[in-house]
Short mmCIF file of C-alpha atoms in Angstrom, two decimals:
data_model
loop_
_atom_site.label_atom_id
_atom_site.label_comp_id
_atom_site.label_asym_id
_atom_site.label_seq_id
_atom_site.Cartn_x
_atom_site.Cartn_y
_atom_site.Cartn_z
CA UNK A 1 -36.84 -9.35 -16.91
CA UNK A 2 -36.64 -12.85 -15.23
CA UNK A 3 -37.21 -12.79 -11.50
CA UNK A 4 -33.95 -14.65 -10.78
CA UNK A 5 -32.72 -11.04 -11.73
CA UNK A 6 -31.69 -8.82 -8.99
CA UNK A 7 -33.78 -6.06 -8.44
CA UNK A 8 -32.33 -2.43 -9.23
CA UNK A 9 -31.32 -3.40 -12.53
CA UNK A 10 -33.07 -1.72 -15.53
CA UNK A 11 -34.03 -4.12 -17.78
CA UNK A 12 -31.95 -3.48 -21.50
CA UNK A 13 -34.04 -1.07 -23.97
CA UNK A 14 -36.29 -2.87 -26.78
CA UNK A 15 -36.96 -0.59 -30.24
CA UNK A 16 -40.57 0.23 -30.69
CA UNK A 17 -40.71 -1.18 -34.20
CA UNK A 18 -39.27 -4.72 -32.74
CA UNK A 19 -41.31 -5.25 -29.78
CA UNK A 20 -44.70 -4.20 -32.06
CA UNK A 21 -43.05 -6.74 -34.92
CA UNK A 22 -43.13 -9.14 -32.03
CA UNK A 23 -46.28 -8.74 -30.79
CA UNK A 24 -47.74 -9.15 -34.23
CA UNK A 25 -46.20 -12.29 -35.25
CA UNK A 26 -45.69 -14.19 -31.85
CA UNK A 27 -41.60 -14.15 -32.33
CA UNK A 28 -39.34 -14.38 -29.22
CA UNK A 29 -37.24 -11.37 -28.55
CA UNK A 30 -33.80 -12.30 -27.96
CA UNK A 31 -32.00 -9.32 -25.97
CA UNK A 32 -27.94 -9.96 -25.06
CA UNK A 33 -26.73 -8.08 -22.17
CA UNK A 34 -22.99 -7.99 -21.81
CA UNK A 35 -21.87 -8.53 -18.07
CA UNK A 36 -18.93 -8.71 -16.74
CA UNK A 37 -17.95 -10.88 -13.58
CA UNK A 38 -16.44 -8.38 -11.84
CA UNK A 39 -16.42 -9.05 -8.14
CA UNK A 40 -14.72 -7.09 -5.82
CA UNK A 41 -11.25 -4.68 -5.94
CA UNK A 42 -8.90 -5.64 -8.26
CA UNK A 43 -5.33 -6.94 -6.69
CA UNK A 44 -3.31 -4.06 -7.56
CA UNK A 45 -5.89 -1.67 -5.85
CA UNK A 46 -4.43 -3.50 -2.63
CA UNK A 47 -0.64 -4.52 -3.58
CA UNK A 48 0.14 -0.52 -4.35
CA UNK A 49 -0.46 0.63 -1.07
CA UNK A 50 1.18 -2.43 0.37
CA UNK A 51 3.92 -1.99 -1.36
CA UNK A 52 4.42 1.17 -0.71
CA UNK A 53 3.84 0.66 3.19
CA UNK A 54 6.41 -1.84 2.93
CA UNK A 55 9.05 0.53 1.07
CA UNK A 56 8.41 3.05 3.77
CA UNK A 57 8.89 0.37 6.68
CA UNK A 58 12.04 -0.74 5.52
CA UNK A 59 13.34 2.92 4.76
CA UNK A 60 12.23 3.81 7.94
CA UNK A 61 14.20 0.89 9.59
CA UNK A 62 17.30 1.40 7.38
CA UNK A 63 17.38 4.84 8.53
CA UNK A 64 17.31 4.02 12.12
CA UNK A 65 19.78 1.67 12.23
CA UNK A 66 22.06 3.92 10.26
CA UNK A 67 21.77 6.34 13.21
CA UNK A 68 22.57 3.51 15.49
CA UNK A 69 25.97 2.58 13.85
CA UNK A 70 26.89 6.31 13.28
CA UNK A 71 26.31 6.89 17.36
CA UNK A 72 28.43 3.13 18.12
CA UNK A 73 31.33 4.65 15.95
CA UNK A 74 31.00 8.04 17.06
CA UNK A 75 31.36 6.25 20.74
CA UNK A 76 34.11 4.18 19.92
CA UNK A 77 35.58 7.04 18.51
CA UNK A 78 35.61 9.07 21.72
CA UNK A 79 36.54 6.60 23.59
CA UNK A 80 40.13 5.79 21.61
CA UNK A 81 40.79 9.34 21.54
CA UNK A 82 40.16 9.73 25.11
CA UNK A 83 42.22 6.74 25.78
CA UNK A 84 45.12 7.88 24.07
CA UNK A 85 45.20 10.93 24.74
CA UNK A 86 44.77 11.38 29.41
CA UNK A 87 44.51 14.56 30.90
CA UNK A 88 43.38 17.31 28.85
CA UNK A 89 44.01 21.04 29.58
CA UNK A 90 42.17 24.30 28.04
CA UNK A 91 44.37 27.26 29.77
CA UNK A 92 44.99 26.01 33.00
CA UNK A 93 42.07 23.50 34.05
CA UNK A 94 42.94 20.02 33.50
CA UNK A 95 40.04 17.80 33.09
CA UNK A 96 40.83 13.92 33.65
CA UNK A 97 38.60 12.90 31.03
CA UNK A 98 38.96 8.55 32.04
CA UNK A 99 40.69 8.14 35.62
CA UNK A 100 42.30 4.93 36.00
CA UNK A 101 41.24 2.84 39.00
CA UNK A 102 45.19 2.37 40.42
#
C-alpha cells in the first residue's frame, strides 16, 4: 500500500503462491484495484424529492385558488339573486335582504 493511500482502506488480497513466487525471483507484483469516482449523491437522489415537493406546491396552490373562484361565484351568485329578487317572506316575516339607500 502506497502512503498517498488513505488510511482505512484494506489493501487488495495477494495469493500465497504469488507473493512467495515473488519473493523468490525478485518480480514486481502488479495488483489492479477497480475504483470508481463516485463522489457524492447522485442527481436523481435530489431531483425526486424536488419534484415531488414541487407537484405538491402547485396542487396545493391549484386547489386553493379553486376554492377562491368557487366562493367569488358563489358571491356573485347571491348577490344577483338577491338583487332580483327584494323582499323575501317565509310565513309572515319579511326580511329585506339589500335595502336601497332612497
Amino acid at each position: 500500500m502506497r502512503r498517498s493511500d488513505p488510511s482505512g482502506q484494506l489493501a487488495p488480497h495477494i495469493p500465497a503462491d504469488a507473493y512467495h513466487r515473488a519473493q523468490a525471483t525478485g518480480q514486481p507484483i502488479v495488483i489492479v484495484v477497480h475504483a470508481t469516482d463516485h463522489h457524492g449523491r447522485p442527481l436523481s437522489a435530489y431531483l425526486y424529492p424536488l419534484a415531488v415537493a414541487t407537484a405538491g406546491a402547485v396542487g396545493v396552490f391549484a386547489t386553493v385558488a379553486a376554492l377562491l373562484a368557487l366562493l367569488d361565484f358563489a358571491v356573485h351568485t347571491a348577490v344577483s339573486i338577491a338583487a332580483a329578487t327584494g323582499p323575501v317572506s317565509v310565513g309572515g316575516i319579511t326580511l329585506k335582504l339589500f335595502g336601497s339607500k332612497r
